[in-house]
mmCIF file of C-alpha atoms and ligand atoms in Angstrom:
data_model
loop_
_atom_site.group_PDB
_atom_site.id
_atom_site.type_symbol
_atom_site.label_atom_id
_atom_site.label_comp_id
_atom_site.label_asym_id
_atom_site.label_seq_id
_atom_site.Cartn_x
_atom_site.Cartn_y
_atom_site.Cartn_z
ATOM 1 C CA UNK A 167 14.761 7.543 -18.261
ATOM 2 C CA UNK A 168 15.507 3.975 -17.162
ATOM 3 C CA UNK A 169 18.267 3.760 -19.787
ATOM 4 C CA UNK A 170 19.764 6.947 -18.395
ATOM 5 C CA UNK A 171 19.561 5.495 -14.883
ATOM 6 C CA UNK A 172 21.485 2.413 -16.049
ATOM 7 C CA UNK A 173 24.211 4.688 -17.399
ATOM 8 C CA UNK A 174 24.344 6.887 -14.285
ATOM 9 C CA UNK A 175 24.512 3.834 -12.037
ATOM 10 C CA UNK A 176 27.406 2.385 -14.042
ATOM 11 C CA UNK A 177 29.239 5.710 -13.891
ATOM 12 C CA UNK A 178 28.716 5.969 -10.146
ATOM 13 C CA UNK A 179 29.839 2.408 -9.486
ATOM 14 C CA UNK A 180 32.860 2.841 -11.738
ATOM 15 C CA UNK A 181 33.665 6.158 -10.057
ATOM 16 C CA UNK A 182 33.693 7.775 -13.488
ATOM 17 C CA UNK A 183 33.783 11.514 -13.082
ATOM 18 C CA UNK A 184 32.472 13.620 -15.913
ATOM 19 C CA UNK A 185 34.493 16.671 -16.831
ATOM 20 C CA UNK A 186 31.300 18.732 -16.888
ATOM 21 C CA UNK A 187 28.727 17.287 -14.517
ATOM 22 C CA UNK A 188 25.234 17.519 -16.076
ATOM 23 C CA UNK A 189 23.689 19.673 -13.351
ATOM 24 C CA UNK A 190 26.629 21.954 -12.500
ATOM 25 C CA UNK A 191 25.328 25.187 -11.015
ATOM 26 C CA UNK A 192 21.779 23.833 -10.556
ATOM 27 C CA UNK A 193 19.901 23.898 -7.263
ATOM 28 C CA UNK A 194 16.790 22.147 -5.981
ATOM 29 C CA UNK A 195 14.717 23.039 -2.930
ATOM 30 C CA UNK A 196 13.454 20.085 -0.894
ATOM 31 C CA UNK A 197 10.296 20.848 1.096
ATOM 32 C CA UNK A 198 9.658 18.062 3.598
ATOM 33 C CA UNK A 199 6.637 17.998 5.923
ATOM 34 C CA UNK A 200 7.353 14.372 6.847
ATOM 35 C CA UNK A 201 10.528 12.587 7.988
ATOM 36 C CA UNK A 202 12.673 10.744 5.455
ATOM 37 C CA UNK A 203 15.871 8.746 5.223
ATOM 38 C CA UNK A 204 15.950 7.375 1.666
ATOM 39 C CA UNK A 205 14.201 10.120 -0.269
ATOM 40 C CA UNK A 206 16.079 12.932 1.367
ATOM 41 C CA UNK A 207 19.521 11.361 1.193
ATOM 42 C CA UNK A 208 19.141 10.061 -2.360
ATOM 43 C CA UNK A 209 17.976 13.428 -3.696
ATOM 44 C CA UNK A 210 20.679 15.324 -1.818
ATOM 45 C CA UNK A 211 23.478 12.905 -2.680
ATOM 46 C CA UNK A 212 22.136 12.625 -6.217
ATOM 47 C CA UNK A 213 22.215 16.385 -6.822
ATOM 48 C CA UNK A 214 25.718 16.492 -5.400
ATOM 49 C CA UNK A 215 26.879 13.667 -7.675
ATOM 50 C CA UNK A 216 25.402 15.492 -10.676
ATOM 51 C CA UNK A 217 27.365 18.634 -9.808
ATOM 52 C CA UNK A 218 24.402 20.536 -8.338
ATOM 53 C CA UNK A 219 23.133 21.378 -4.883
ATOM 54 C CA UNK A 220 20.051 20.600 -2.773
ATOM 55 C CA UNK A 221 18.588 22.743 0.011
ATOM 56 C CA UNK A 222 16.550 20.863 2.624
ATOM 57 C CA UNK A 223 13.681 22.793 4.214
ATOM 58 C CA UNK A 224 11.456 21.486 6.947
ATOM 59 C CA UNK A 225 7.899 22.225 7.921
ATOM 60 C CA UNK A 226 8.694 25.284 10.001
ATOM 61 C CA UNK A 227 9.505 27.322 6.917
ATOM 62 C CA UNK A 228 7.267 25.864 4.286
ATOM 63 C CA UNK A 229 3.797 25.232 3.079
ATOM 64 C CA UNK A 230 1.200 27.346 4.658
ATOM 65 C CA UNK A 231 2.382 27.897 8.210
ATOM 66 C CA UNK A 232 4.625 30.929 7.749
ATOM 67 C CA UNK A 233 3.335 31.905 4.324
ATOM 68 C CA UNK A 234 0.976 30.466 1.748
ATOM 69 C CA UNK A 235 1.899 27.570 -0.529
ATOM 70 C CA UNK A 236 1.412 29.953 -3.442
ATOM 71 C CA UNK A 237 3.875 32.485 -2.064
ATOM 72 C CA UNK A 238 6.407 29.770 -1.278
ATOM 73 C CA UNK A 239 6.147 28.612 -4.900
ATOM 74 C CA UNK A 240 6.498 32.134 -6.288
ATOM 75 C CA UNK A 241 9.657 32.746 -4.305
ATOM 76 C CA UNK A 242 11.287 29.416 -4.976
ATOM 77 C CA UNK A 243 10.761 29.603 -8.728
ATOM 78 C CA UNK A 244 12.992 32.686 -8.718
ATOM 79 C CA UNK A 245 15.777 30.983 -6.745
ATOM 80 C CA UNK A 246 16.040 27.333 -7.711
ATOM 81 C CA UNK A 247 15.571 24.999 -10.692
ATOM 82 C CA UNK A 248 13.120 22.486 -9.201
ATOM 83 C CA UNK A 249 11.163 21.676 -6.059
ATOM 84 C CA UNK A 250 11.051 18.240 -4.430
ATOM 85 C CA UNK A 251 8.118 18.103 -2.011
ATOM 86 C CA UNK A 252 6.990 15.574 0.599
ATOM 87 C CA UNK A 253 3.642 16.534 2.089
ATOM 88 C CA UNK A 254 0.687 14.898 3.795
ATOM 89 C CA UNK A 255 -2.129 16.151 1.592
ATOM 90 C CA UNK A 256 -1.616 15.580 -2.119
ATOM 91 C CA UNK A 257 -3.249 18.941 -2.804
ATOM 92 C CA UNK A 258 -0.193 20.762 -1.452
ATOM 93 C CA UNK A 259 2.017 19.214 -4.117
ATOM 94 C CA UNK A 260 -0.476 19.927 -6.898
ATOM 95 C CA UNK A 261 -0.848 23.510 -5.645
ATOM 96 C CA UNK A 262 2.937 23.942 -5.701
ATOM 97 C CA UNK A 263 3.020 22.539 -9.214
ATOM 98 C CA UNK A 264 0.210 24.836 -10.325
ATOM 99 C CA UNK A 265 1.845 27.940 -8.855
ATOM 100 C CA UNK A 266 5.527 27.380 -9.634
ATOM 101 C CA UNK A 267 6.946 27.754 -13.121
ATOM 102 C CA UNK A 268 9.620 25.131 -12.342
ATOM 103 C CA UNK A 269 9.303 21.330 -12.097
ATOM 104 C CA UNK A 270 7.789 19.980 -8.873
ATOM 105 C CA UNK A 271 8.612 16.381 -7.949
ATOM 106 C CA UNK A 272 6.308 14.442 -5.618
ATOM 107 C CA UNK A 273 8.545 12.951 -2.921
ATOM 108 C CA UNK A 274 5.530 11.241 -1.239
ATOM 109 C CA UNK A 275 2.051 12.317 -0.359
ATOM 110 C CA UNK A 276 -0.664 10.241 1.276
ATOM 111 C CA UNK A 277 -1.938 9.586 -2.249
ATOM 112 C CA UNK A 278 1.170 8.710 -4.269
ATOM 113 C CA UNK A 279 4.876 7.923 -4.093
ATOM 114 C CA UNK A 280 6.007 7.985 -7.722
ATOM 115 C CA UNK A 281 9.783 8.116 -7.130
ATOM 116 C CA UNK A 282 9.473 4.903 -5.141
ATOM 117 C CA UNK A 283 7.590 3.138 -7.932
ATOM 118 C CA UNK A 284 10.128 4.324 -10.516
ATOM 119 C CA UNK A 285 12.980 2.834 -8.484
ATOM 120 C CA UNK A 286 11.077 -0.392 -7.785
ATOM 121 C CA UNK A 287 10.128 -1.023 -11.363
ATOM 122 C CA UNK A 288 13.600 -0.074 -12.548
ATOM 123 C CA UNK A 289 14.902 -2.735 -10.132
ATOM 124 C CA UNK A 290 12.612 -5.347 -11.694
ATOM 125 C CA UNK A 291 13.657 -4.332 -15.196
ATOM 126 C CA UNK A 292 17.289 -4.699 -14.116
ATOM 127 C CA UNK A 293 16.605 -8.259 -12.900
ATOM 128 C CA UNK A 294 14.223 -9.492 -15.558
ATOM 129 C CA UNK A 295 15.110 -7.470 -18.647
ATOM 130 C CA UNK A 296 11.458 -7.154 -19.611
ATOM 131 C CA UNK A 297 8.512 -6.134 -17.459
ATOM 132 C CA UNK A 298 5.941 -7.742 -19.726
ATOM 133 C CA UNK A 299 3.503 -9.931 -17.811
ATOM 134 C CA UNK A 300 5.599 -9.813 -14.651
ATOM 135 C CA UNK A 301 3.292 -10.330 -11.659
ATOM 136 C CA UNK A 302 3.724 -8.128 -8.590
ATOM 137 C CA UNK A 303 1.483 -8.753 -5.585
ATOM 138 C CA UNK A 304 1.236 -5.951 -3.061
ATOM 139 C CA UNK A 305 0.130 -7.208 0.346
ATOM 140 C CA UNK A 306 -1.186 -4.531 2.694
ATOM 141 C CA UNK A 307 -2.608 -1.037 2.580
ATOM 142 C CA UNK A 308 -3.932 0.152 -0.779
ATOM 143 C CA UNK A 309 -2.485 3.621 -0.376
ATOM 144 C CA UNK A 310 0.380 5.730 -1.741
ATOM 145 C CA UNK A 311 2.999 3.107 -2.602
ATOM 146 C CA UNK A 312 0.454 0.660 -3.998
ATOM 147 C CA UNK A 313 -1.187 3.466 -6.019
ATOM 148 C CA UNK A 314 2.075 4.433 -7.692
ATOM 149 C CA UNK A 315 3.031 0.822 -8.401
ATOM 150 C CA UNK A 316 -0.392 0.212 -9.963
ATOM 151 C CA UNK A 317 -0.178 3.341 -12.130
ATOM 152 C CA UNK A 318 3.337 2.688 -13.391
ATOM 153 C CA UNK A 319 3.433 -1.111 -13.365
ATOM 154 C CA UNK A 320 0.181 -1.474 -15.283
ATOM 155 C CA UNK A 321 1.290 1.113 -17.844
ATOM 156 C CA UNK A 322 4.522 -0.839 -18.402
ATOM 157 C CA UNK A 323 2.788 -4.170 -19.003
ATOM 158 C CA UNK A 324 2.853 -5.732 -15.539
ATOM 159 C CA UNK A 325 0.090 -7.500 -13.652
ATOM 160 C CA UNK A 326 -0.256 -5.641 -10.367
ATOM 161 C CA UNK A 327 -2.273 -7.445 -7.706
ATOM 162 C CA UNK A 328 -3.402 -6.126 -4.354
ATOM 163 C CA UNK A 329 -4.419 -8.126 -1.271
ATOM 164 C CA UNK A 330 -5.874 -5.822 1.369
ATOM 165 C CA UNK A 331 -8.133 -6.141 4.411
ATOM 166 C CA UNK A 332 -11.695 -4.866 4.043
ATOM 167 C CA UNK A 333 -11.779 -1.089 4.426
ATOM 168 C CA UNK A 334 -8.185 -0.535 3.347
ATOM 169 C CA UNK A 335 -8.582 -0.636 -0.403
ATOM 170 C CA UNK A 336 -7.245 1.839 -2.943
ATOM 171 C CA UNK A 337 -8.628 5.150 -4.098
ATOM 172 C CA UNK A 338 -11.265 4.556 -6.797
ATOM 173 C CA UNK A 339 -10.095 7.347 -9.102
ATOM 174 C CA UNK A 340 -6.519 6.037 -9.037
ATOM 175 C CA UNK A 341 -7.727 2.529 -9.832
ATOM 176 C CA UNK A 342 -9.719 3.879 -12.760
ATOM 177 C CA UNK A 343 -6.687 5.746 -14.098
ATOM 178 C CA UNK A 344 -4.404 2.766 -13.492
ATOM 179 C CA UNK A 345 -6.833 0.525 -15.387
ATOM 180 C CA UNK A 346 -6.791 2.922 -18.349
ATOM 181 C CA UNK A 347 -2.995 2.997 -18.335
ATOM 182 C CA UNK A 348 -2.831 -0.784 -17.999
ATOM 183 C CA UNK A 349 -5.240 -1.255 -20.904
ATOM 184 C CA UNK A 350 -2.998 0.934 -23.068
ATOM 185 C CA UNK A 351 0.248 -0.640 -21.835
ATOM 186 C CA UNK A 352 -0.712 -4.317 -21.820
ATOM 187 C CA UNK A 353 -0.831 -4.657 -18.040
ATOM 188 C CA UNK A 354 -3.653 -5.527 -15.668
ATOM 189 C CA UNK A 355 -4.873 -4.975 -12.108
ATOM 190 C CA UNK A 356 -6.307 -7.665 -9.843
ATOM 191 C CA UNK A 357 -7.772 -7.461 -6.315
ATOM 192 C CA UNK A 358 -7.930 -10.029 -3.515
ATOM 193 C CA UNK A 359 -8.745 -10.284 0.150
ATOM 194 C CA UNK A 360 -6.781 -13.477 0.742
ATOM 195 C CA UNK A 361 -3.017 -12.833 0.570
ATOM 196 C CA UNK A 362 -2.162 -16.502 -0.082
ATOM 197 C CA UNK A 363 -4.405 -16.577 -3.121
ATOM 198 C CA UNK A 364 -3.040 -13.227 -4.282
ATOM 199 C CA UNK A 365 0.623 -14.282 -4.232
ATOM 200 C CA UNK A 366 0.169 -17.563 -6.113
ATOM 201 C CA UNK A 367 2.405 -17.439 -9.172
ATOM 202 C CA UNK A 368 3.675 -13.945 -8.390
ATOM 203 C CA UNK A 369 7.223 -12.954 -9.320
ATOM 204 C CA UNK A 370 7.296 -10.295 -6.626
ATOM 205 C CA UNK A 371 5.678 -10.000 -3.204
ATOM 206 C CA UNK A 372 5.673 -6.393 -2.033
ATOM 207 C CA UNK A 373 4.646 -4.947 1.306
ATOM 208 C CA UNK A 374 4.677 -1.642 3.190
ATOM 209 C CA UNK A 375 3.900 -0.294 6.661
ATOM 210 C CA UNK A 376 0.450 -0.987 8.066
ATOM 211 C CA UNK A 377 0.367 2.567 9.435
ATOM 212 C CA UNK A 378 1.627 5.288 7.126
ATOM 213 C CA UNK A 379 3.052 8.631 8.171
ATOM 214 C CA UNK A 380 0.283 10.867 9.471
ATOM 215 C CA UNK A 381 -1.959 7.933 10.500
ATOM 216 C CA UNK A 382 -0.234 7.180 13.814
ATOM 217 C CA UNK A 383 -3.475 7.626 15.788
ATOM 218 C CA UNK A 384 -4.918 4.595 13.944
ATOM 219 C CA UNK A 385 -1.938 2.331 14.656
ATOM 220 C CA UNK A 386 -3.696 -0.001 17.060
ATOM 221 C CA UNK A 387 -6.792 -0.660 14.975
ATOM 222 C CA UNK A 388 -4.580 -1.083 11.921
ATOM 223 C CA UNK A 389 -2.453 -3.694 13.706
ATOM 224 C CA UNK A 390 -5.637 -5.714 14.234
ATOM 225 C CA UNK A 391 -6.965 -5.214 10.715
ATOM 226 C CA UNK A 392 -3.672 -6.139 9.017
ATOM 227 C CA UNK A 393 -2.551 -8.999 11.284
ATOM 228 C CA UNK A 394 -3.312 -11.567 8.550
ATOM 229 C CA UNK A 395 -1.337 -9.613 5.956
ATOM 230 C CA UNK A 396 2.229 -10.247 7.115
ATOM 231 C CA UNK A 397 4.849 -11.259 4.563
ATOM 232 C CA UNK A 398 6.605 -14.243 6.111
ATOM 233 C CA UNK A 399 8.371 -17.315 4.745
ATOM 234 C CA UNK A 400 5.109 -19.272 4.410
ATOM 235 C CA UNK A 401 3.541 -16.541 2.279
ATOM 236 C CA UNK A 402 6.644 -16.203 0.128
ATOM 237 C CA UNK A 403 6.699 -19.990 -0.339
ATOM 238 C CA UNK A 404 3.083 -19.825 -1.486
ATOM 239 C CA UNK A 405 4.208 -17.463 -4.262
ATOM 240 C CA UNK A 406 6.725 -19.940 -5.663
ATOM 241 C CA UNK A 407 10.428 -20.732 -5.416
ATOM 242 C CA UNK A 408 11.609 -17.846 -7.609
ATOM 243 C CA UNK A 409 9.524 -15.102 -6.033
ATOM 244 C CA UNK A 410 11.391 -12.165 -4.550
ATOM 245 C CA UNK A 411 10.300 -9.784 -1.823
ATOM 246 C CA UNK A 412 10.261 -5.986 -1.900
ATOM 247 C CA UNK A 413 9.528 -3.289 0.684
ATOM 248 C CA UNK A 414 9.801 0.466 0.192
ATOM 249 C CA UNK A 415 11.071 0.928 3.785
ATOM 250 C CA UNK A 416 11.008 1.930 6.580
ATOM 251 C CA UNK A 417 10.039 -1.586 7.695
ATOM 252 C CA UNK A 418 8.429 -2.652 10.941
ATOM 253 C CA UNK A 419 10.036 -6.019 11.492
ATOM 254 C CA UNK A 420 7.565 -8.496 12.940
ATOM 255 C CA UNK A 421 4.573 -6.510 11.706
ATOM 256 C CA UNK A 422 4.148 -6.355 7.919
ATOM 257 C CA UNK A 423 7.332 -8.368 7.287
ATOM 258 C CA UNK A 424 9.461 -10.822 9.240
ATOM 259 C CA UNK A 425 13.199 -10.383 9.699
ATOM 260 C CA UNK A 426 13.708 -13.843 8.223
ATOM 261 C CA UNK A 427 12.214 -12.687 4.925
ATOM 262 C CA UNK A 428 13.743 -9.237 4.989
ATOM 263 C CA UNK A 429 17.261 -10.499 5.561
ATOM 264 C CA UNK A 430 16.811 -13.703 3.560
ATOM 265 C CA UNK A 431 18.109 -14.646 0.105
ATOM 266 C CA UNK A 432 14.890 -13.724 -1.658
ATOM 267 C CA UNK A 433 14.922 -10.108 -0.472
ATOM 268 C CA UNK A 434 15.803 -7.444 -3.068
ATOM 269 C CA UNK A 435 14.909 -4.675 -0.659
ATOM 270 C CA UNK A 436 18.370 -3.129 -0.503
ATOM 271 C CA UNK A 437 18.662 -3.112 -4.291
ATOM 272 C CA UNK A 438 15.418 -1.202 -4.657
ATOM 273 C CA UNK A 439 16.579 1.253 -2.012
ATOM 274 C CA UNK A 440 19.905 1.745 -3.812
ATOM 275 C CA UNK A 441 18.118 2.379 -7.081
ATOM 276 C CA UNK A 442 16.261 5.374 -5.648
ATOM 277 C CA UNK A 443 19.559 7.213 -6.096
ATOM 278 C CA UNK A 444 20.070 6.367 -9.739
ATOM 279 C CA UNK A 445 16.496 6.650 -10.953
ATOM 280 C CA UNK A 446 16.008 10.020 -9.269
ATOM 281 C CA UNK A 447 19.280 11.232 -10.767
ATOM 282 C CA UNK A 448 17.944 10.241 -14.180
ATOM 283 C CA UNK A 449 14.719 12.100 -13.399
ATOM 284 C CA UNK A 450 16.625 15.222 -12.353
ATOM 285 C CA UNK A 451 18.732 15.160 -15.514
ATOM 286 C CA UNK A 452 15.616 14.627 -17.603
ATOM 287 C CA UNK A 453 13.909 17.608 -16.014
ATOM 288 C CA UNK A 454 16.797 19.994 -15.573
ATOM 289 C CA UNK A 455 19.604 19.403 -18.036
ATOM 290 C CA UNK A 456 19.415 21.916 -20.838
ATOM 291 C CA UNK A 457 16.737 24.017 -19.177
ATOM 292 C CA UNK A 458 18.899 27.048 -18.406
ATOM 293 C CA UNK A 459 17.224 30.048 -19.967
ATOM 294 C CA UNK A 460 19.142 31.153 -23.052
ATOM 295 C CA UNK A 461 18.373 34.849 -22.713
HETATM 296 N N1 CP B 548 10.923 4.676 0.969
HETATM 297 C C1 CP B 548 11.032 5.954 1.361
HETATM 298 O O1 CP B 548 10.518 6.873 0.716
HETATM 299 O O2 CP B 548 11.785 6.140 2.473
HETATM 300 P P1 CP B 548 11.895 7.490 3.329
HETATM 301 O O3 CP B 548 10.551 7.737 3.923
HETATM 302 O O4 CP B 548 12.953 7.227 4.345
HETATM 303 O O5 CP B 548 12.273 8.597 2.379
HETATM 304 N N1 NVA B 549 3.183 4.181 3.047
HETATM 305 C C1 NVA B 549 4.333 4.700 3.726
HETATM 306 C C2 NVA B 549 5.491 4.806 2.790
HETATM 307 C C3 NVA B 549 6.776 5.300 3.386
HETATM 308 C C4 NVA B 549 7.871 5.480 2.398
HETATM 309 C C5 NVA B 549 4.002 6.052 4.328
HETATM 310 O O1 NVA B 549 3.323 6.850 3.668
HETATM 311 O O2 NVA B 549 4.397 6.310 5.456
#
């Protein structure tokens, strides 16, 4: 899939138009219960670039309010080729996947953000060639973005570290699964409380919002808990001169990351954002090309 993303990115940058776009005539439905800039625009633009179409649906028409998740799935599978869903509870995405006979792509739940991790790790592969033994330190909340980085990074041979304040650690079942994948893929997981210790020798320092979507009521207590977990120049220096910084965005400048770091020469944040487009296009082609029923 990463190789396909390399090819699609080159085609896009070179403005190469294929005579027959790979997803001509295909449609995806995008069910979003949470706001989005990157995920929405990259899936919509991506489908368009592949010759297909995306329909964006918001909470008022989807997922349990107007009709059940099951009934939404049973309708959509008759109309479109895949569903891209961003929900709060992870169970809504798994229910959609269980009920619909078409692919369902997780576009972020409170538990996981796999499309983000795919783009991030693709970005590191682009820079480093190999992912083997690359060290990524995530500084902040052990939730969705960290979970997906741990699952994928470990499986692909990386060392994925996490520095989090007490009480904001990862989900135990995800860690167990990520450890299994890492054992099979040559990677490893490490945990720290002290961010400075955690970044020592890291190739990548990664951070994310202290308060994720849906947790707004906890914002104040989270600001206190995470105040020692800011990625600033001093922390990046502690990682080493070649370390780069990543953030899935949206960023809260002055909270989890400083503007100096975000806009500085060691930031690869905009590259990872750009790569959402190409990796998701590769995913869509993987899932949808050649799936038109023959009968
Ligand atoms: N990183 C990310 O998923 O951004 P959006 O929430 O804007 O889609
Ligand atoms: N952890 C963040 C990621 C946003 C892309 C959230 O869930 O809001």
